Short mmCIF file of C-alpha atoms and ligand atoms in Angstrom, two decimals:
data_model
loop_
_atom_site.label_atom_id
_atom_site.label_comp_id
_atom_site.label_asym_id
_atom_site.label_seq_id
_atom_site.Cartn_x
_atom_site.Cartn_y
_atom_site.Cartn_z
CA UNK A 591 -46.14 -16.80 5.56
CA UNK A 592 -47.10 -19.83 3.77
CA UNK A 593 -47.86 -22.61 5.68
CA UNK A 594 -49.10 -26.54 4.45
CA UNK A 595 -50.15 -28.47 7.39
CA UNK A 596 -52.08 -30.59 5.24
CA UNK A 597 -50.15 -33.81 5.17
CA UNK A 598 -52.38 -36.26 6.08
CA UNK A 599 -54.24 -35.27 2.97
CA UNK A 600 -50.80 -35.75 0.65
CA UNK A 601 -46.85 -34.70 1.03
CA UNK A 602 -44.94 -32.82 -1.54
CA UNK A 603 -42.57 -35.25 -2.63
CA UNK A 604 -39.13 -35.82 -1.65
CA UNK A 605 -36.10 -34.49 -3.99
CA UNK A 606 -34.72 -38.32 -3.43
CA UNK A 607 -37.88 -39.46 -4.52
CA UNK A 608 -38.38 -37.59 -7.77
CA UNK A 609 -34.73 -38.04 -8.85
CA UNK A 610 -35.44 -42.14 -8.17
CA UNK A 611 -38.20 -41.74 -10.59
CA UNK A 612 -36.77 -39.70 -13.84
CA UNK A 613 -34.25 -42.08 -15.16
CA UNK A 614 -37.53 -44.01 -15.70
CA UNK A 615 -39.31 -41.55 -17.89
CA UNK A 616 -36.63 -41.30 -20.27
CA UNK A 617 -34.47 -43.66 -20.18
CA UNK A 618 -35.58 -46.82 -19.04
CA UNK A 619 -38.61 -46.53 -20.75
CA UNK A 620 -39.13 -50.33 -21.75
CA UNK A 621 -42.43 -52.44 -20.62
CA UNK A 622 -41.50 -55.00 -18.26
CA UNK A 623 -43.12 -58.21 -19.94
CA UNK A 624 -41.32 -57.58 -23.12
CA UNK A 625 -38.17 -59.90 -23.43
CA UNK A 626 -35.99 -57.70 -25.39
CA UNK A 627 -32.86 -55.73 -23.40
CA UNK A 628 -35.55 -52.23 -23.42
CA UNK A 629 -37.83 -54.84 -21.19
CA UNK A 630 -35.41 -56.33 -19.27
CA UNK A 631 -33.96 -53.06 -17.85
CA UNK A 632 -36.80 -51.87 -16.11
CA UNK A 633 -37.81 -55.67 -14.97
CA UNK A 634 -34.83 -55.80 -13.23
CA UNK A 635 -35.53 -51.92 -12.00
CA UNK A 636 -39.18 -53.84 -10.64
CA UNK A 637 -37.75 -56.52 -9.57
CA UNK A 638 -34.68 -54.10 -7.10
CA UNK A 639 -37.63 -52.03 -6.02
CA UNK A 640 -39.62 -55.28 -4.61
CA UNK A 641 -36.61 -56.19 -3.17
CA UNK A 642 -36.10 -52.73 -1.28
CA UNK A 643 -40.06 -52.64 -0.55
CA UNK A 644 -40.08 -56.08 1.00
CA UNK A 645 -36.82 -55.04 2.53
CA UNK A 646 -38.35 -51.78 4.42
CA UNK A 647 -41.55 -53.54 5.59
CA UNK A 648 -39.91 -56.85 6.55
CA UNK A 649 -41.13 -59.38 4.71
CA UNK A 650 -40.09 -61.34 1.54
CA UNK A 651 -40.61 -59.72 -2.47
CA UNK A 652 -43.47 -62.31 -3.14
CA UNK A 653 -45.67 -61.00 -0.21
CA UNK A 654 -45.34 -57.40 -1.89
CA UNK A 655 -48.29 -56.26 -5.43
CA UNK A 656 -48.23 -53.17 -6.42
CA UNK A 657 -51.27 -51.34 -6.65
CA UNK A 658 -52.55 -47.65 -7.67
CA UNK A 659 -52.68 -46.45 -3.65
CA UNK A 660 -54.12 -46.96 -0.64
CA UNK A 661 -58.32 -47.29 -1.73
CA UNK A 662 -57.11 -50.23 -4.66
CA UNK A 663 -55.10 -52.36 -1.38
CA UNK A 664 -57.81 -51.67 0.69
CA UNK A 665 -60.15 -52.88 -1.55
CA UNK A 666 -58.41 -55.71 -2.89
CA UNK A 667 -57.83 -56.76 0.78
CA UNK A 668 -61.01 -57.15 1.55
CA UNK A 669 -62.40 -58.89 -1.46
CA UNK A 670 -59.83 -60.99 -1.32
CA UNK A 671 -60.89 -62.10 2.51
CA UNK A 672 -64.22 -62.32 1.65
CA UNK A 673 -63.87 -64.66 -1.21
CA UNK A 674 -61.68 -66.82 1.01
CA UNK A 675 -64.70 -66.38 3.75
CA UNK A 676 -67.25 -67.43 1.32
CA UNK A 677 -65.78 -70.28 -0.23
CA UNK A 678 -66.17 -71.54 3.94
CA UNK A 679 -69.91 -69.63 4.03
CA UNK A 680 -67.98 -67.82 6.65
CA UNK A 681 -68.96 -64.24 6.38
CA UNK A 682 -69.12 -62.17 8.95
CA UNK A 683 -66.55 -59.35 8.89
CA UNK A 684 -64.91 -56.85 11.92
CA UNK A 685 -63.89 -53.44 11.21
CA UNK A 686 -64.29 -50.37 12.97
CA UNK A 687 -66.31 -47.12 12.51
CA UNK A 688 -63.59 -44.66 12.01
CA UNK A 689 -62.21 -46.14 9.02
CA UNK A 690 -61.15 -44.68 5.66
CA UNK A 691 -63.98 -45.01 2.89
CA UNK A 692 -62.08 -47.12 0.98
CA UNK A 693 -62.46 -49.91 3.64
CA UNK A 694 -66.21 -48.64 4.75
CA UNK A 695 -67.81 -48.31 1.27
CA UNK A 696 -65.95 -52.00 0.65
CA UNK A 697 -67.44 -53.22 3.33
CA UNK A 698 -71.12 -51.79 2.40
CA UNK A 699 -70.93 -53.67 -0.78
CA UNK A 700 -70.42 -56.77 0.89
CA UNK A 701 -73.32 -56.51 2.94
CA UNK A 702 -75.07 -56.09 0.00
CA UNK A 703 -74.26 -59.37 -1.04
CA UNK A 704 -74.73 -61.12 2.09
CA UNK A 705 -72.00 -60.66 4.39
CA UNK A 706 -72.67 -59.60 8.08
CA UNK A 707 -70.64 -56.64 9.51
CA UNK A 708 -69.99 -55.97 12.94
CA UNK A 709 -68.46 -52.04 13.37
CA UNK A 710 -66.66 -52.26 16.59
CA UNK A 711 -66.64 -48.78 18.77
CA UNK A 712 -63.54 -46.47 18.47
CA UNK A 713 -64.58 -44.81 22.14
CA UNK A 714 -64.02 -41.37 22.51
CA UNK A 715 -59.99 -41.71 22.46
CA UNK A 716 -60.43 -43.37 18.92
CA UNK A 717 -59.06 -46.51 19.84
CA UNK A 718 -61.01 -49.76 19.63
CA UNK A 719 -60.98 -51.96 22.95
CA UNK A 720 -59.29 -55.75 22.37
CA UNK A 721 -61.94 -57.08 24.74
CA UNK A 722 -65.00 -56.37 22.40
CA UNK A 723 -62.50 -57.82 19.41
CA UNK A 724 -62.25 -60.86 21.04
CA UNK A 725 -66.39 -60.92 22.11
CA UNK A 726 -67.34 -59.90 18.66
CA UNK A 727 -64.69 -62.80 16.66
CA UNK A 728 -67.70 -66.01 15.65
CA UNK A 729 -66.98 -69.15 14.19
CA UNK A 730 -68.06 -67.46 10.93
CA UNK A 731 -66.03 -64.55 11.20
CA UNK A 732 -63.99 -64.61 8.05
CA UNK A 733 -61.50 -61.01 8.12
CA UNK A 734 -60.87 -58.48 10.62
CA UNK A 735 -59.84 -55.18 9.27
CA UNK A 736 -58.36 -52.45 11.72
CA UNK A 737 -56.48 -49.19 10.50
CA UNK A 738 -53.23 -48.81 12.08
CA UNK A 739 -53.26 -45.37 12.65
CA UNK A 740 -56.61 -42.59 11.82
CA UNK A 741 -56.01 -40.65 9.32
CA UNK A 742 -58.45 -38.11 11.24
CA UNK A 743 -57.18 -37.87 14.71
CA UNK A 744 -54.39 -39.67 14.37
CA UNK A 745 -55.29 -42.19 16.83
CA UNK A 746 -53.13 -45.34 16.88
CA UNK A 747 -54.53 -48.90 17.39
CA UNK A 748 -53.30 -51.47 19.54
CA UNK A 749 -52.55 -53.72 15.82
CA UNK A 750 -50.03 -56.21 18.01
CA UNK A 751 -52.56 -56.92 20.40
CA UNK A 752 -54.94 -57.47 17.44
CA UNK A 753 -52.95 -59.19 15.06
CA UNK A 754 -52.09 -61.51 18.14
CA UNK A 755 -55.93 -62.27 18.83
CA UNK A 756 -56.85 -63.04 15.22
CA UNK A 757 -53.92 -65.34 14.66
CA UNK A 758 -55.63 -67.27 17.46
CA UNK A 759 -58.58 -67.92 16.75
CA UNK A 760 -58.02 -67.85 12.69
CA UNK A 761 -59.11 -64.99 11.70
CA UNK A 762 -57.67 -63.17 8.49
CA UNK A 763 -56.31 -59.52 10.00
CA UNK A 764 -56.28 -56.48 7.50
CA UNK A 765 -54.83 -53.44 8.36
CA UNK A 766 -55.27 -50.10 6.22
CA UNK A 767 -51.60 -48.59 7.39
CA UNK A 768 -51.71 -45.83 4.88
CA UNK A 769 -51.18 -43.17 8.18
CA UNK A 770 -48.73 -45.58 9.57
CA UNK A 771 -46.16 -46.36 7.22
CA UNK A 772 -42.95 -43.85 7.55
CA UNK A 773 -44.37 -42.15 9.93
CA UNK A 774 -44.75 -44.93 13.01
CA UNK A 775 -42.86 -48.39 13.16
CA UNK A 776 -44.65 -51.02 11.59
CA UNK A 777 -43.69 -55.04 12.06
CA UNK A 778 -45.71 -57.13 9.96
CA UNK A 779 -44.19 -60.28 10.81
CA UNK A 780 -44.73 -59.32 14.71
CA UNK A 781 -47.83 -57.65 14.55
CA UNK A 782 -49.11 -60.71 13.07
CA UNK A 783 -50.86 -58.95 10.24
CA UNK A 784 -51.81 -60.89 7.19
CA UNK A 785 -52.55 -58.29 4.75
CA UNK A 786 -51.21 -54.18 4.91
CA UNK A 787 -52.44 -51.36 2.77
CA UNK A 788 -49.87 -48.57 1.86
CA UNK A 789 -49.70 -45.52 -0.49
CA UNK A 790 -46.35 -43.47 -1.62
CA UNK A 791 -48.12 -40.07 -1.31
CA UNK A 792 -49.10 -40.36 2.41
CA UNK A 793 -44.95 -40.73 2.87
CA UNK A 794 -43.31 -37.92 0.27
CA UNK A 795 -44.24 -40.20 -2.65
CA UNK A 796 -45.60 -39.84 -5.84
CA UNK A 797 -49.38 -40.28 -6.20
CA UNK A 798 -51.28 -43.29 -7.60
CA UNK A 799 -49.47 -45.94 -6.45
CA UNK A 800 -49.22 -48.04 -3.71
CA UNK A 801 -48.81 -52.07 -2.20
CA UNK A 802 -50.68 -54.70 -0.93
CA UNK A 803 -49.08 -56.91 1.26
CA UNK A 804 -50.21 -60.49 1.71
CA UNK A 805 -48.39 -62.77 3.59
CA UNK A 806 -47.11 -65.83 1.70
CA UNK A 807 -50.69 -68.34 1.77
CA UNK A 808 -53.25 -65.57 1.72
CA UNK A 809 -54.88 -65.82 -1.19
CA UNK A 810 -55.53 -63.11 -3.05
CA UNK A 811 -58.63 -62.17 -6.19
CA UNK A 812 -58.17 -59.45 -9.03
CA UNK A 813 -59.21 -56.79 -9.10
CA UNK A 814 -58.34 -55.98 -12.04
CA UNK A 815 -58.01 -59.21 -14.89
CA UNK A 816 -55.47 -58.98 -17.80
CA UNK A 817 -51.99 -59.75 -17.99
CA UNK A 818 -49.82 -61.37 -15.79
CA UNK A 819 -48.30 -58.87 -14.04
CA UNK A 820 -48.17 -58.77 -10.37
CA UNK A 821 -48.10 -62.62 -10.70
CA UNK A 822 -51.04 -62.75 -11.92
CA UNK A 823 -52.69 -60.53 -9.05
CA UNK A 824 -52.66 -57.42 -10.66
CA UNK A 825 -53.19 -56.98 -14.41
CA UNK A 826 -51.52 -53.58 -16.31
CA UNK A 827 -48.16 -52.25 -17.10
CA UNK A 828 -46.40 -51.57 -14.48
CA UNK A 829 -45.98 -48.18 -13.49
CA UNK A 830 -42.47 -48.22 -13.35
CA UNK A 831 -41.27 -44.70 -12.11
CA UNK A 832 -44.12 -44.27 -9.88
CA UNK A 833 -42.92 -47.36 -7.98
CA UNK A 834 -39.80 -46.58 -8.21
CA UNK A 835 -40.35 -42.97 -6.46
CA UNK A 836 -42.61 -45.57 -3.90
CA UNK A 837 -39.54 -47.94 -3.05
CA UNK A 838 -37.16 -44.35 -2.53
CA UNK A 839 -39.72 -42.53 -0.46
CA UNK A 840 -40.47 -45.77 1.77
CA UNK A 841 -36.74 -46.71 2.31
CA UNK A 842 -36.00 -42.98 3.10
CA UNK A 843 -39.35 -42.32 5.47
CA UNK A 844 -38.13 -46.11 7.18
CA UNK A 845 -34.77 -45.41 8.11
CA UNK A 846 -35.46 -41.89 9.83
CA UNK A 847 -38.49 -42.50 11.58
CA UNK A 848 -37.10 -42.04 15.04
CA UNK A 849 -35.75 -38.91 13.71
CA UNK A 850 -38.81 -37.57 12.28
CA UNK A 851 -41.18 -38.72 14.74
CA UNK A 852 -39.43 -36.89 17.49
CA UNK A 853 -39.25 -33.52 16.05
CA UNK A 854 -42.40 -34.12 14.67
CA UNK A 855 -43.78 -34.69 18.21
CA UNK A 856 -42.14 -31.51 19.35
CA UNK A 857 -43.58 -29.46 16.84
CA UNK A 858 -47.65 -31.40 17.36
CA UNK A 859 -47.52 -31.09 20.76
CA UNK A 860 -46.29 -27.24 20.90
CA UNK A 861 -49.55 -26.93 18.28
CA UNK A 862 -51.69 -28.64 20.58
CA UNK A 863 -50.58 -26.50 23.44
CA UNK A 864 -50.97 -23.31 21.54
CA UNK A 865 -54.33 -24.36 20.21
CA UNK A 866 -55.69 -25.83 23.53
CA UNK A 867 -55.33 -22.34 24.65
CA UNK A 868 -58.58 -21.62 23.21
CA UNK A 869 -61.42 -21.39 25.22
CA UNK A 870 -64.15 -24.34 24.72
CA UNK A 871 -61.66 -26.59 22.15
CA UNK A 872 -61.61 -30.07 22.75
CA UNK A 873 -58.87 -32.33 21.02
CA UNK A 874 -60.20 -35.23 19.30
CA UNK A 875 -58.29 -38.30 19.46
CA UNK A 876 -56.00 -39.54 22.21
CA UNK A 877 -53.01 -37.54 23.44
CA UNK A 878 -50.79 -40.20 23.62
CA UNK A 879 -51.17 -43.08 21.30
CA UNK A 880 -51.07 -40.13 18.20
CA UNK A 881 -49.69 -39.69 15.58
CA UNK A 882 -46.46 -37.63 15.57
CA UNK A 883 -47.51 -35.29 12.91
CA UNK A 884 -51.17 -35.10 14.00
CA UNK A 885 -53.54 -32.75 15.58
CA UNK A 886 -57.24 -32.12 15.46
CA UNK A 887 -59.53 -30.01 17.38
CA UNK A 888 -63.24 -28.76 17.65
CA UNK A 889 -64.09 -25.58 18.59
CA UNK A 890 -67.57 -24.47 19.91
CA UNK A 891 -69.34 -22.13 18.19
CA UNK A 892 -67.54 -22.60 15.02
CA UNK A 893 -68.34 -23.64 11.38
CA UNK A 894 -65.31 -25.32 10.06
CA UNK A 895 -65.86 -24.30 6.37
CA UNK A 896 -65.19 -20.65 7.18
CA UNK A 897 -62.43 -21.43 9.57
CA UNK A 898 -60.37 -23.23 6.53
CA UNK A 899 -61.16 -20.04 4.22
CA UNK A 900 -60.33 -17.73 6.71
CA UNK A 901 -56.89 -19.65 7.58
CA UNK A 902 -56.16 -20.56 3.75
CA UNK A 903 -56.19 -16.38 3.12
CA UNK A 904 -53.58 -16.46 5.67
CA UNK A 905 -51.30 -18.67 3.85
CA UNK A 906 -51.92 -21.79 6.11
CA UNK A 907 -53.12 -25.17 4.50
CA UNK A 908 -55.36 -26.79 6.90
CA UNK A 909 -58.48 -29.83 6.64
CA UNK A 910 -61.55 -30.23 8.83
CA UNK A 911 -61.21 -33.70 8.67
CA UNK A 912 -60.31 -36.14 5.38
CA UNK A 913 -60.31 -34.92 2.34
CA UNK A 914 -62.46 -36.76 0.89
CA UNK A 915 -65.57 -35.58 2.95
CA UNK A 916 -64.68 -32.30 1.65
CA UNK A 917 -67.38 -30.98 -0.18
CA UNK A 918 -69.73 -32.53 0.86
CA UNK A 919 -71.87 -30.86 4.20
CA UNK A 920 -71.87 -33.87 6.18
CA UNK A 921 -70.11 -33.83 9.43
CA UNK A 922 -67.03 -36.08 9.77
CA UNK A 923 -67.80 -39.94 10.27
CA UNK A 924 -65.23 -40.21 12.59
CA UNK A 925 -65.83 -37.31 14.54
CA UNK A 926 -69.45 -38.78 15.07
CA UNK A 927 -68.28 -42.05 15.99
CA UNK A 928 -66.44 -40.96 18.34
CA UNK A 929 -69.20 -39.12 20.24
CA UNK A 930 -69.06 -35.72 18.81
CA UNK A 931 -72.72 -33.71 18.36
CA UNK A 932 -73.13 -33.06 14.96
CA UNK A 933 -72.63 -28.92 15.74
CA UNK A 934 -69.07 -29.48 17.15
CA UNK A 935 -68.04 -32.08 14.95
CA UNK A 936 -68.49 -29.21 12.29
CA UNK A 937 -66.62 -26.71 13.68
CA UNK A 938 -63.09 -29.27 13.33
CA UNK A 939 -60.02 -28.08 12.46
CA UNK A 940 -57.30 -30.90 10.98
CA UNK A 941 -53.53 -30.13 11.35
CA UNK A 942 -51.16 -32.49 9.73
CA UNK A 943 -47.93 -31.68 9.69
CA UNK A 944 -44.22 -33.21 8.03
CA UNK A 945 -40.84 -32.58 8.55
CA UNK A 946 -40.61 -29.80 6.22
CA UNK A 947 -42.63 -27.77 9.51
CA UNK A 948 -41.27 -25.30 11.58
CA UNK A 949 -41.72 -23.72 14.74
CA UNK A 950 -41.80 -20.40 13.40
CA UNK A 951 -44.64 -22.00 11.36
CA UNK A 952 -46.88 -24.03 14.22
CA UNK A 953 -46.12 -20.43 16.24
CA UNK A 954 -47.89 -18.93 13.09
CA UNK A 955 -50.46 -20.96 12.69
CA UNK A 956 -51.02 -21.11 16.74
CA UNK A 957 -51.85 -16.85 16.39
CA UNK A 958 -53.53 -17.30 13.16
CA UNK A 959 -55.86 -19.77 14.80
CA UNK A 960 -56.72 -17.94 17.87
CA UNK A 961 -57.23 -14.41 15.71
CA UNK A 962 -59.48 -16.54 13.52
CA UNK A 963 -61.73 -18.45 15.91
CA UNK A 964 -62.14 -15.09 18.08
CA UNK A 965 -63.38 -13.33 14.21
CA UNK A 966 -65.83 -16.22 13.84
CA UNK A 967 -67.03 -16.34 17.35
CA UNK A 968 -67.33 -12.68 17.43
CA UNK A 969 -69.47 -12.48 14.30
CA UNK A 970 -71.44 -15.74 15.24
CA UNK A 971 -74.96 -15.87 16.97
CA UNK A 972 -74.48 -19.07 18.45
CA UNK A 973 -72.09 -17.62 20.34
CA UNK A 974 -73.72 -14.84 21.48
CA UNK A 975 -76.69 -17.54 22.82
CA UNK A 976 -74.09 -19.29 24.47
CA UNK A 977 -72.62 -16.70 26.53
CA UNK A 978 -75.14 -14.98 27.42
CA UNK A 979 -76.45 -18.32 28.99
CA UNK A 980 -79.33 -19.28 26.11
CA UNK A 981 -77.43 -22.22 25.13
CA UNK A 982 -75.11 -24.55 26.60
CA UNK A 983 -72.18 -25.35 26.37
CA UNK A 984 -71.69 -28.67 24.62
CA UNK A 985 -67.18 -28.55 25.15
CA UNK A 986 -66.76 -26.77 28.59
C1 LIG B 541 -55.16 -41.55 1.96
C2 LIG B 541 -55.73 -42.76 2.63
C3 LIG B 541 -56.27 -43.81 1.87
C4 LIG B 541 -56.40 -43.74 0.38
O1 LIG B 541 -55.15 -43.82 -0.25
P1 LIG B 541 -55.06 -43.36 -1.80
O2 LIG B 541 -53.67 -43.74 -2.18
O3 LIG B 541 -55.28 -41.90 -1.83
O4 LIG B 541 -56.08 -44.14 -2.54
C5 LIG B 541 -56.75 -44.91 2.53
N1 LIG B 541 -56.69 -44.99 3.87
C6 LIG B 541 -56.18 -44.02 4.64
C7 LIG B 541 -56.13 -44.18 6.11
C8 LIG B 541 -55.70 -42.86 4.03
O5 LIG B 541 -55.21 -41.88 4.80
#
């Protein structure tokens, strides 16, 4: 059986999405600045997609730039809030320690250049506490940036609350919702948030492209200087069919997330159950504020690596944690920051699943799991040690 449970990585993209997309590789091929009829076709075809984009997130077409995905918004977001911040010599930024690279590496540049960041703890649930928000906000904080949801372990944030707090006292809010979007509901106007990262592929969109939402009077800097596309925000051609499969994908993931989230809750939590099975697992992240599709598990006595090869020859598509840590031998940042030893945090196993999923398939990957981690443990010294008493165990 083949099985991809790898979703929070990418989706295969929806049939409605890719058949949004092909009129614009053929025939509406024109470049959206030019003012002949060729031009004018597929700035109209922009200017419908805004429309629907703006439409599906709640807010008006002006708020909405396209960018190439989720690491350009995030980055743009925060450059953009620290330029405002320094113009004031405010700059002191809030974040937290589980987020995405895009948002941590941004934020390591700044500091680089001056700025002051405060990391607020995730806890072991994953979810940031509004109390030490509130303690850590100073009169020279200049952006708060919280992801809505982990694209780890799927823990969700308390972003009203948040959103609510930084309104008060001024504060620009950021929120990376590339986990959220189509898969949770998302209220920009009532969350308060003042600027939103997205990214097609995370909802059964095409890849490279995304938005950056800023609410009207946030002003925002290029990245990118050229044209005046994006008005002005944004230089390049538009990548017309791309955001065209974006705007189809979004207004499709929108409309059935109570649909999808509830048999996609069915299906995590039957994983989780199966999985939990195990002896000495822990799940990482909370068990209620989750993401529907999400599930994500340590194992003592593991080694992650092997776990994924081993599961991969038995058709199943798993992660130890984001892809982009992949590769290299470090353990998880979020895992660590939320109070895993390094030794456990390596032996993670990342499920991520869509609507496509089964429960023939979670029941598959449930056996396929247990076979596997009794192989490794079986094989493994450190386990030996640790039942025969010459080691602890770290996850009882
Ligand atoms: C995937 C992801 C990103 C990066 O988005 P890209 O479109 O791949 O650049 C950023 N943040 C989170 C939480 C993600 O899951």
């Amino acid at each position: 059986m083949n099985v991809y449970a790898d979703n929070a990585a990418t989706t295969k993209m929806s049939k409605r999405a890719i058949e949004a997309m092909l009129p614009y590789l053929d025939q509406v091929y024109g470049n959206p600045s030019s003012l002949h009829s060729v031009g004018q076709r597929a700035a109209e075809a922009l200017a419908s997609a805004r429309e629907r984009v703006a439409g599906a997130l709640g807010c008006t077409p002006r708020e909405i730039y396209f960018t190439s995905g989720g690491s350009e918004s995030d980055n743009q977001a925060i450059l953009s809030a620290a330029a405002i911040g320094a113009r004031k010599n405010k700059k002191h930024i809030i974040s937290t320690a589980i987020e995405h690279h895009a948002v941590l590496h941004t934020l390591d540049k700044l500091k680089k250049n001056g700025f002051e960041i405060t990391l607020l703890d995730a806890h072991e649930n994953g979810i940031v506490r509004t109390d030490e928000l509130k303690s850590a906000i100073r009169p020279d904080t200049c952006l708060v940036s919280v992801m809505y949801a982990n694209n780890e372990i799927g823990s969700i944030q308390p972003i009203a609350e948040i959103g609510g707090i930084c309104r008060e006292k001024g504060v620009l809010f950021h929120t990376d919702a590339v986990q959220a979007i189509g898969h949770i509901k998302v209220d920009v106007v009532k969350d308060n948030i003042d600027m939103l990262s997205l990214s097609a592929h995370k909802f059964y969109g095409p890849k490279g492209v995304g938005v950056l939402y800023a609410r009207r009077g946030v002003s925002i800097t290029n990245l990118i200087e050229g044209g005046a596309q994006e008005r002005g925000k944004r230089a390049g051609t538009e990548n017309i069919p791309a955001i065209m499969g974006l705007a189809a994908a979004l207004e499709d993931a929108v409309s059935r997330i109570d649909e999808s989230s509830k048999k996609l809750t069915v299906l995590r939590d039957a994983l989780i159950n199966g999985i939990m099975q195990i002896p000495h697992t822990i799940l990482n992240g909370d068990s209620v504020r989750r993401l529907p599709g999400n599930v994500n598990v340590c194992f003592e006595g593991i080694e992650g690596e092997s776990l994924l090869l081993l599961l991969d020859s038995k058709g199943i598509c798993a992660s130890s944690g984001s892809a982009c840590t992949s590769g290299s031998l470090d353990p998880s940042h979020v895992l660590l920051a939320i109070g895993r030893p390094h030794d456990v945090a390596h032996g993670s196993l990342r499920l991520s699943l869509s609507e496509e999923n089964t429960m023939e398939e979670v029941e598959y990957i449930i056996k396929s799991v247990k076979d596997t981690v009794s192989y490794l443990r079986d094989m493994s010294p450190v386990w030996r040690d640790l039942q025969e008493g010459k080691k602890k165990y770290v996850i009882q």
